[in-house]
Amino acid sequence: MGKPATGFGTIADRDVRDISVAPDGTVFAVGGGSATAPALWEFDSAAGKFVSRGIPEPGATLARAVAATNDTVFFGAGSTLNGGGSASRACLFAYNRATGQFTRVTPPELETDPSIRELAVFGDQLIVGTAASTEQSKMAVLELANVSTYRVATSVGITAKAFARIGDVVYFANEIGLLQYNLTSNAVSPVSFDGPELGEIWGVDALSGKVVVTSAYGFIATIDPIAGQCSVTDLAAAGAPVQAQTAMGMAAGGGYIYVGGNGSIARHSVTGGPVAYLRAPGEAKDAIMVGNTLYAGMYSGQGIWKYNPEDGLPITQAAAFPKAQNRPLDVTWDATNGLVLVGAQSDTEAGGSLWSHDPATGASKHFINPIDNTQLLRAVVAQDGVAYLGGGGPQIPDGGTIVAFNPVTGTELWRIAPQDAGTAALAVQGHNLYALSRKGTITVIDVRTRQTIHQASIKALSYGFGAMVTNNGVVYGVSDTSLFHFDPFTFAVGTVLADTAGGWYSGSHLTNDEAGNIYSLRGRNLVRLEVPSFPQSAVQVATRSIGRNTKLQVTATNTESVPATITIVTPYGHKRFTDILPGANAYHPFTVRAQDIPAGEVTLTSTVQVGGRPVTSTKTVTYSAN
C-alpha cells in the first residue's frame, strides 16, 4: 500500500484496452491503434515479456475486451475510429491455450454491431456486451461448457460495458447510466435509485450485495439495487489526487471562457473570478458562443448541448442526432442563416455528417455523408450563407476534399480537392478560404474563382491536428506546439506564441471573444493573447471618367496615433503604403480601362506596431456602379 504502480511489460500494439488474469495467474492483454490488426498478448513469465499469440481477425481495427480461464482466452474485437470499408464488425474468438488455435464463436445476433465492448467470466458463463451504432447494443451469456449454447438480449443505448454480477443479475453501464441484465428472464432494464445522475461510468463493481459505480463526474456511488438507495463519496473530498484534465473544445464570450473536458466544462471568468464546473455527459469536443449562450458538440453521440449563465438553468441538450454520428469535431456559427453548424465523424460506419441547429426556433437538421461515404468532416466554417466542409480521415491516404454546401437545403454547391492530406482546420477571411492540412500545408482558395491562390508548407509550426480562427481580419492558427498567424495579403506565416506544448486530448483548439482576445493552452494552462483593438483607418472611394478610361480613386486616412502600414486592394489592383503618419492620407487612383465601373468592394488593411509586434485590422467597403 502507498507504493506507485510500476510497469512490467509492453505490447507491440499502440494501446492497451483491456487485461485479464486467468485463475492460474497468467496475464493477457489486448488493444490496437497500430498499423497492423490487434493481437492477443500473453505475458511470458519465463521470458519476462509479452508475446503475441496471433491476430485472429485481420479486418479488426481495435480489440477492447479479453477474458481468460485456465484453458481458454476469449478475445473481443471489431471496428472503431476506422469504421466502414473492409473493416470487420463485432467478432468474438476463443483461443485454446493448449493448442494455440483460435475459433470464431460470435453469436450471429451480435455481428450487426461494430465491436465487442466487454467480456467477463462469472462461474461457468461468459458475459458479452457490444458497442453499437445504428441500433441498440446487445448483451449475451454463453455457456463455457458449450459456447454454442447462448442467449442474447437487446440492451438500452449504444454501449454495454463494465460488468458486475450479484446472483442472477449482471449490472453494467451504457453511455450515460446503470443497467441490469437479468439472466433468468433474459431482459435488460435501467436500475432505479434515489441518487444523482451518473454521467459516463468508468467502473462497475459488486460489494456486499451493493453495486459500486465510479462516475466520470468524480464520485463513487454505492447503490442498493433492491431498496433503490444510494450513497455518494466525492473522490476529491476523500483525498484522491486532483489535477487538470487535458482539454478538448474551447469557446469564449459573454465574459467567460469555456474549456471542455470529460464529464465537465470549466467556465473561467475574464475578470478572474472563481472557476465554475458544468457537469455534462460525455466530452465537449468543440464549442462556440452565440451571444451569451454556449453551444457544444458532445461526444459520444450526445448531439448539441447549450448553456446560458443568465437564465439560471443547467446545461441541457439542445439537439439530438443519429447515434452513429457520434464524434463532433468542429462547431461554427453561420451568421447569415442563424445556424449552429457542427461537422461530425462516424467512428464505426465511416463518413460523417453536418448538423445544424437554429437557436431561434429550436429546429435541427442533419446531412449524412455530404462529402462521400468515406470522408469524415474534420472542419466546417461558414460565410455568406455557405458552409465550407473539410474532409479527410484514416482511409484517405492523400488530400481531403473541400465542399461548398448550402446548410439550409442540404445542397452541394461545388467541390475541389487542392490539399495534400486530410483537412486539419478551415477559416475564411473575405473571399479567401484557408485550409490547413494534417501534413502542415496551408492552402488559400479564392471562393469566387475556386482557384488556389497560395500554398505553402508550415509543418515546422503545425503537423497533425490543428485549429484556425479569424480575428480582426487576420487568420490565426494553433497546433500542439505553436500559435501562429497569416499575413492577410502575402499569406506569410508568423509565430505568435512558441513552445506551447498544449495540453490537448484530441487536437488543439483556439477561440476569440467579442473584444478580439484569443485564447488557447500553454501546457494545461489557459492563456489569453490580448490583441489591442484599434479604430479602422477611414477610407473614401470615388470614380472619375478620363476619356475612355475611369479612375477608381481610393483615399485612406491613418486615424491612429502611431504610424501605420496601409494596403488597399481593389478589383483593379492593389497598393501598399508604409509609414503613413497619424492623420495623413494614403491615396491611389486605380485605372479602369472602361467608361463604366460595376459595383464592387475595396479592402483596407492597417498594420501598426504595438509592443514590438504587428497588430492588424481590416475592413471592406463597397462602392456603387458609376
XYZ file of C-alpha atoms in Angstrom, residues 2-524:
523
model
C 1.121 3.527 -0.737
C 3.531 2.464 -3.488
C 3.075 3.781 -7.027
C 2.205 1.337 -9.795
C 5.081 0.226 -11.989
C 5.020 -1.214 -15.478
C 6.068 -4.820 -16.031
C 5.751 -5.162 -19.793
C 4.621 -3.647 -23.097
C 2.649 -4.937 -26.046
C 3.506 -4.136 -29.666
C 0.062 -2.627 -30.275
C -0.005 1.085 -29.517
C -2.743 0.964 -26.859
C -3.707 -1.444 -24.093
C -7.513 -1.536 -23.930
C -8.173 -4.481 -21.600
C -6.346 -7.062 -19.494
C -7.422 -10.320 -17.889
C -5.743 -12.574 -15.359
C -6.530 -16.284 -15.631
C -7.069 -18.252 -12.393
C -3.544 -19.670 -12.785
C -2.109 -16.115 -12.718
C -1.299 -15.723 -16.416
C -1.893 -12.183 -17.726
C -3.445 -11.488 -21.133
C -3.852 -8.107 -22.830
C -5.484 -6.661 -25.948
C -5.505 -3.265 -27.635
C -4.850 -1.708 -31.005
C -4.020 1.559 -32.689
C -1.081 0.259 -34.709
C -0.683 -0.286 -38.429
C -1.475 -3.992 -38.000
C -4.659 -5.615 -36.725
C -4.813 -6.195 -32.947
C -3.271 -9.323 -31.475
C -3.802 -11.364 -28.324
C -0.875 -10.791 -25.977
C 0.244 -13.157 -23.204
C 2.836 -12.347 -20.558
C 5.555 -14.983 -20.690
C 6.899 -15.027 -17.137
C 9.941 -17.046 -18.138
C 10.936 -14.548 -20.815
C 9.753 -11.595 -18.748
C 7.789 -10.014 -21.616
C 4.509 -10.075 -23.508
C 4.401 -12.276 -26.600
C 1.794 -12.346 -29.363
C -0.461 -15.379 -29.611
C -1.692 -14.278 -33.027
C -4.103 -11.996 -34.856
C -7.447 -13.778 -35.097
C -9.246 -11.150 -37.245
C -7.199 -9.230 -39.862
C -10.115 -6.853 -40.525
C -10.413 -5.673 -36.929
C -9.155 -2.209 -36.016
C -9.384 -2.484 -32.231
C -9.664 -5.187 -29.569
C -11.417 -3.855 -26.484
C -12.161 -6.969 -24.423
C -10.425 -10.089 -23.141
C -11.419 -12.695 -20.537
C -9.360 -15.741 -19.576
C -9.871 -19.110 -17.934
C -7.202 -21.750 -17.316
C -7.824 -23.322 -20.710
C -9.452 -20.654 -22.904
C -8.960 -16.947 -23.614
C -11.866 -15.031 -25.140
C -10.868 -12.217 -27.487
C -13.404 -9.500 -28.423
C -12.753 -7.024 -31.239
C -14.284 -5.143 -34.164
C -14.121 -1.687 -35.717
C -13.938 1.763 -34.213
C -12.377 5.054 -35.382
C -11.634 3.418 -38.751
C -15.091 2.069 -39.487
C -16.614 1.172 -42.816
C -14.874 -0.235 -45.865
C -13.338 -3.644 -45.305
C -13.213 -3.326 -41.507
C -14.823 -6.150 -39.556
C -17.876 -5.976 -37.326
C -18.180 -7.439 -33.827
C -16.110 -10.605 -33.551
C -15.554 -12.987 -30.646
C -12.855 -15.653 -30.648
C -11.968 -18.484 -28.261
C -8.228 -19.132 -28.003
C -7.290 -22.653 -26.893
C -4.279 -22.233 -24.615
C -3.172 -25.846 -25.142
C -3.279 -25.931 -28.951
C -2.770 -22.223 -29.730
C -5.769 -22.240 -32.074
C -8.442 -19.528 -32.447
C -12.086 -20.452 -33.035
C -14.667 -17.859 -34.021
C -17.595 -18.107 -31.577
C -19.502 -14.871 -32.273
C -23.272 -15.248 -31.855
C -24.743 -14.096 -35.208
C -27.068 -11.666 -33.434
C -24.048 -9.645 -32.290
C -22.451 -9.250 -35.717
C -24.701 -6.338 -36.669
C -22.860 -4.174 -34.118
C -19.394 -2.705 -34.804
C -17.493 -4.320 -31.960
C -17.382 -6.423 -28.825
C -17.129 -3.919 -25.970
C -16.839 -6.039 -22.811
C -16.228 -9.623 -21.682
C -16.343 -11.204 -18.238
C -16.291 -14.765 -16.909
C -18.618 -15.399 -13.971
C -18.578 -19.027 -12.820
C -19.396 -21.241 -15.779
C -20.687 -18.441 -18.030
C -19.161 -15.795 -20.311
C -20.986 -12.446 -20.356
C -20.617 -10.415 -23.564
C -21.520 -6.792 -24.292
C -21.312 -4.943 -27.607
C -20.761 -1.382 -28.773
C -23.464 -0.430 -31.264
C -24.048 2.433 -33.697
C -27.171 2.217 -35.852
C -29.190 0.142 -33.365
C -29.224 -0.768 -29.673
C -26.285 -2.661 -28.193
C -26.583 -6.315 -27.131
C -25.929 -8.425 -24.043
C -25.260 -12.138 -24.297
C -24.480 -15.040 -21.977
C -22.511 -18.033 -23.328
C -22.140 -21.347 -21.501
C -18.429 -22.146 -21.108
C -19.040 -25.876 -21.393
C -20.503 -25.317 -24.870
C -20.230 -21.759 -26.183
C -22.695 -22.522 -28.988
C -25.306 -22.513 -26.233
C -26.138 -18.881 -25.591
C -28.840 -16.249 -25.057
C -28.928 -12.708 -26.427
C -30.852 -9.694 -25.117
C -31.235 -6.253 -26.662
C -29.853 -3.586 -24.354
C -30.558 0.149 -23.966
C -28.264 2.663 -25.663
C -25.186 2.019 -27.753
C -22.717 0.763 -25.139
C -22.673 -2.263 -22.830
C -19.569 -2.294 -20.609
C -18.165 -2.727 -17.071
C -19.839 -5.864 -15.656
C -20.528 -6.851 -12.052
C -22.689 -9.835 -11.054
C -24.890 -10.245 -7.992
C -26.831 -13.506 -8.060
C -28.571 -13.878 -11.407
C -28.269 -10.198 -12.299
C -25.384 -8.607 -14.198
C -25.086 -4.873 -13.582
C -23.405 -2.820 -16.298
C -23.091 0.644 -17.824
C -24.243 2.169 -21.046
C -23.088 5.604 -22.226
C -24.982 7.557 -19.547
C -26.309 5.268 -16.832
C -26.557 1.965 -14.956
C -28.482 -1.038 -16.317
C -29.214 -4.588 -15.176
C -29.307 -7.814 -17.185
C -31.470 -10.468 -15.543
C -30.043 -13.818 -16.594
C -33.218 -15.654 -15.610
C -35.625 -13.556 -17.668
C -33.003 -12.626 -20.293
C -34.125 -8.991 -20.093
C -32.314 -5.648 -19.731
C -33.732 -2.708 -17.777
C -32.482 0.501 -16.100
C -31.575 0.474 -12.404
C -33.776 2.877 -10.431
C -32.291 4.612 -7.391
C -32.553 7.868 -5.487
C -29.078 9.182 -6.277
C -27.559 11.704 -8.683
C -27.085 11.416 -12.426
C -24.074 9.184 -13.020
C -22.914 10.520 -16.391
C -20.262 8.428 -18.073
C -19.384 5.386 -15.960
C -15.790 4.208 -15.696
C -16.295 1.190 -13.457
C -18.985 -1.095 -12.015
C -18.249 -3.443 -9.110
C -20.161 -5.533 -6.570
C -19.592 -5.296 -2.830
C -21.736 -6.911 -0.110
C -24.817 -7.073 -2.304
C -24.474 -3.483 -3.492
C -23.336 -2.013 -6.807
C -20.356 0.341 -6.647
C -20.177 2.756 -9.592
C -17.260 5.038 -10.490
C -18.569 8.161 -12.236
C -16.603 10.416 -14.595
C -18.062 13.265 -12.526
C -15.530 12.380 -9.829
C -17.518 10.403 -7.295
C -18.268 6.851 -6.215
C -21.936 5.869 -5.977
C -22.803 2.880 -3.779
C -26.239 1.675 -4.861
C -28.580 -0.815 -3.196
C -30.406 -2.075 -6.328
C -33.223 -3.691 -4.315
C -34.011 -0.784 -1.979
C -33.145 1.845 -4.611
C -30.945 3.732 -2.167
C -27.661 5.436 -2.995
C -24.764 6.970 -1.076
C -22.114 9.144 -2.720
C -18.418 9.601 -1.936
C -16.742 12.584 -3.587
C -13.275 11.423 -4.603
C -11.558 14.807 -4.231
C -13.110 15.362 -0.804
C -11.968 11.870 0.192
C -8.363 12.784 -0.602
C -7.904 11.499 -4.149
C -5.217 13.465 -6.033
C -6.688 16.117 -8.341
C -5.121 17.716 -11.401
C -6.267 19.463 -14.563
C -7.605 17.315 -17.384
C -6.215 17.538 -20.860
C -8.638 19.826 -22.661
C -10.960 19.488 -25.640
C -13.227 22.171 -27.095
C -12.999 25.863 -26.222
C -15.266 28.916 -26.636
C -15.217 32.494 -25.318
C -17.795 35.244 -24.975
C -20.203 36.917 -22.594
C -17.445 37.450 -20.049
C -16.402 33.797 -19.839
C -14.070 31.264 -21.424
C -15.381 27.705 -21.538
C -12.977 24.738 -21.739
C -14.387 21.276 -22.429
C -13.230 18.062 -20.816
C -14.543 14.613 -19.912
C -17.777 14.927 -17.956
C -17.153 18.593 -17.252
C -16.889 22.025 -18.853
C -14.844 24.591 -16.928
C -16.192 28.160 -17.001
C -13.441 30.742 -16.460
C -14.278 34.394 -15.833
C -12.409 37.010 -17.874
C -12.263 39.129 -14.705
C -10.502 36.413 -12.736
C -13.459 35.193 -10.696
C -13.731 31.626 -9.395
C -13.931 28.795 -11.911
C -17.318 27.057 -12.191
C -17.730 23.497 -13.456
C -20.678 22.396 -15.576
C -21.468 18.692 -15.406
C -22.206 17.349 -18.866
C -22.277 13.730 -20.040
C -19.521 12.757 -22.419
C -16.886 15.082 -23.834
C -17.321 18.638 -25.169
C -15.188 18.242 -28.298
C -15.740 21.782 -29.612
C -17.993 24.760 -28.909
C -18.976 28.305 -29.915
C -20.743 31.242 -28.318
C -23.925 32.737 -29.783
C -24.451 35.873 -27.770
C -24.138 34.738 -24.158
C -25.119 31.132 -24.900
C -22.642 28.294 -25.212
C -23.307 25.588 -27.822
C -21.119 22.480 -27.548
C -20.837 19.350 -29.679
C -20.836 16.431 -27.248
C -19.138 13.068 -27.769
C -20.200 10.269 -27.879
C -23.457 10.604 -29.787
C -24.816 13.243 -27.375
C -25.592 15.896 -30.006
C -25.519 19.634 -29.240
C -25.770 20.987 -25.680
C -26.388 24.597 -24.631
C -25.816 26.741 -21.558
C -26.610 30.368 -20.725
C -25.339 31.583 -17.323
C -28.012 34.289 -17.275
C -31.108 32.068 -17.317
C -30.252 30.091 -14.173
C -30.739 26.733 -15.922
C -28.243 23.866 -16.041
C -26.605 22.813 -19.265
C -29.145 20.903 -21.381
C -29.324 19.075 -24.666
C -30.418 21.388 -27.491
C -30.468 18.870 -30.344
C -30.007 15.131 -30.861
C -28.756 13.366 -33.972
C -28.287 9.747 -35.117
C -26.142 7.920 -32.573
C -23.832 6.586 -35.274
C -22.789 10.191 -35.935
C -21.047 10.137 -32.612
C -17.940 12.334 -32.766
C -18.410 16.101 -33.268
C -15.147 17.623 -34.472
C -15.788 21.291 -35.268
C -18.514 23.789 -34.311
C -19.101 27.109 -36.080
C -21.714 29.838 -36.422
C -23.488 30.617 -39.681
C -24.454 34.262 -39.118
C -26.333 34.587 -42.415
C -28.719 31.704 -41.763
C -28.616 31.955 -37.956
C -27.462 28.356 -37.511
C -25.082 26.482 -35.254
C -23.196 24.103 -37.557
C -21.284 21.002 -36.457
C -19.041 18.750 -38.506
C -19.097 15.186 -37.187
C -17.429 11.829 -37.708
C -18.969 8.371 -37.585
C -16.391 6.262 -35.765
C -17.813 2.918 -36.792
C -19.686 3.420 -40.078
C -17.144 5.685 -41.874
C -18.045 9.069 -43.303
C -19.660 11.770 -41.264
C -22.354 14.416 -41.201
C -23.173 18.099 -41.000
C -25.535 19.077 -38.181
C -27.494 22.312 -37.987
C -29.424 23.854 -35.096
C -31.496 27.045 -35.167
C -31.383 28.666 -31.698
C -34.328 30.900 -32.579
C -36.758 28.092 -33.433
C -35.110 25.039 -31.857
C -35.233 23.243 -35.219
C -32.373 20.987 -36.257
C -31.315 19.035 -39.350
C -28.532 16.695 -40.307
C -26.993 15.685 -43.618
C -25.265 12.302 -43.712
C -22.079 11.960 -45.793
C -22.200 15.361 -47.529
C -18.712 14.726 -48.949
C -18.847 10.971 -49.617
C -19.422 7.766 -47.680
C -15.811 7.570 -46.501
C -14.590 11.058 -45.590
C -15.393 12.420 -42.156
C -15.989 16.136 -41.588
C -12.888 17.405 -39.833
C -13.701 21.122 -40.179
C -16.578 23.457 -41.047
C -16.690 27.240 -41.456
C -19.453 29.481 -42.824
C -19.680 32.799 -44.628
C -22.454 34.492 -46.616
C -24.756 31.532 -46.048
C -22.304 28.961 -47.458
C -20.807 26.230 -45.271
C -17.349 25.057 -46.301
C -16.684 21.448 -45.288
C -13.204 19.956 -44.973
C -12.902 16.211 -45.392
C -10.336 13.534 -44.728
C -9.920 10.544 -42.495
C -7.826 7.459 -41.846
C -8.925 5.781 -45.063
C -7.918 8.798 -47.195
C -4.172 8.499 -47.914
C -3.958 11.696 -49.952
C -5.819 15.017 -49.944
C -9.169 15.611 -48.310
C -11.986 17.163 -50.322
C -13.413 20.647 -49.655
C -17.119 21.067 -50.369
C -19.134 24.285 -50.534
C -22.546 23.413 -49.113
C -25.920 25.071 -48.547
C -26.725 24.206 -44.907
C -30.399 25.109 -45.281
C -31.275 22.973 -48.292
C -28.531 20.367 -47.934
C -27.352 21.101 -51.471
C -23.762 20.817 -52.637
C -22.642 23.956 -54.465
C -19.187 22.855 -55.620
C -16.171 20.806 -54.558
C -12.408 20.874 -55.019
C -9.507 18.757 -53.786
C -6.433 21.008 -53.568
C -4.938 19.592 -50.346
C -2.051 17.190 -49.910
C -3.720 15.452 -46.955
C -6.921 15.416 -44.960
C -8.161 18.693 -43.500
C -6.964 19.796 -40.073
C -8.789 23.156 -39.958
C -10.612 25.755 -42.044
C -11.004 29.531 -41.727
C -12.364 32.219 -44.009
C -11.337 35.869 -44.380
C -13.000 37.971 -47.029
C -13.124 35.902 -50.196
C -10.271 33.662 -49.113
C -10.785 30.216 -47.637
C -7.800 28.970 -45.650
C -7.359 25.183 -45.451
C -4.726 23.671 -43.153
C -3.897 20.036 -43.881
C -2.847 17.272 -41.499
C 0.604 17.362 -43.166
C 1.049 21.031 -42.290
C 0.300 22.606 -45.673
C -1.680 25.847 -45.822
C -3.819 26.271 -48.940
C -5.694 29.506 -49.689
C -8.611 29.365 -52.126
C -10.444 32.329 -53.637
C -14.029 31.104 -53.279
C -15.206 33.364 -56.115
C -12.983 31.670 -58.689
C -12.443 28.409 -56.754
C -8.757 28.698 -57.567
C -5.813 28.117 -55.256
C -4.007 31.437 -54.838
C -1.430 30.320 -52.287
C 0.019 27.055 -50.984
C 2.987 26.517 -48.685
C 4.294 24.126 -46.054
C 4.171 25.318 -42.441
C 4.857 21.909 -40.930
C 7.554 23.428 -38.718
C 4.653 25.084 -36.868
C 1.768 22.690 -37.456
C 1.588 18.988 -38.208
C -1.385 16.753 -37.443
C -4.443 18.217 -35.752
C -4.855 21.993 -35.722
C -7.400 24.792 -35.483
C -7.857 28.237 -37.012
C -9.967 31.317 -36.267
C -10.405 34.685 -37.980
C -9.809 37.592 -35.619
C -9.943 41.275 -36.661
C -9.317 40.380 -40.294
C -6.371 38.085 -39.587
C -6.400 34.272 -39.578
C -4.740 32.730 -36.520
C -3.873 29.076 -36.144
C -2.763 26.732 -33.400
C -1.147 23.310 -33.205
C 0.124 21.219 -30.317
C 3.340 23.244 -30.393
C 2.683 26.766 -31.679
C 0.224 29.624 -32.079
C 0.704 31.497 -35.373
C -0.971 33.906 -37.816
C -1.020 34.630 -41.543
C -0.451 37.928 -43.292
C -3.836 38.654 -44.938
C -2.206 39.605 -48.258
C 1.079 37.723 -48.607
C -0.170 34.773 -46.502
C 3.259 34.563 -44.885
C 3.087 32.730 -41.570
C 4.452 34.224 -38.364
C 4.824 32.766 -34.879
C 2.761 34.433 -32.157
C 3.466 32.040 -29.284
C 6.064 29.275 -29.500
C 6.646 26.108 -27.492
C 3.078 25.927 -26.252
C 3.145 22.145 -25.586
C -0.645 22.398 -25.495
C -2.342 20.014 -23.085
C -4.923 18.821 -25.600
C -6.664 15.460 -25.511
C -7.916 15.199 -29.099
C -6.485 18.030 -31.153
C -5.639 21.655 -30.446
C -8.164 24.497 -30.270
C -8.269 28.257 -30.041
C -11.081 30.776 -29.793
C -11.659 34.512 -29.567
C -14.112 36.752 -27.749
C -16.004 39.944 -28.623
C -13.005 42.082 -27.684
C -10.760 40.252 -30.145
C -8.727 38.474 -27.476
C -7.527 34.992 -28.421
C -7.472 32.002 -26.043
C -5.618 28.700 -26.195
C -3.439 26.494 -23.971
C 0.191 26.523 -22.901
C 0.657 23.176 -21.228
C -2.588 22.668 -19.317
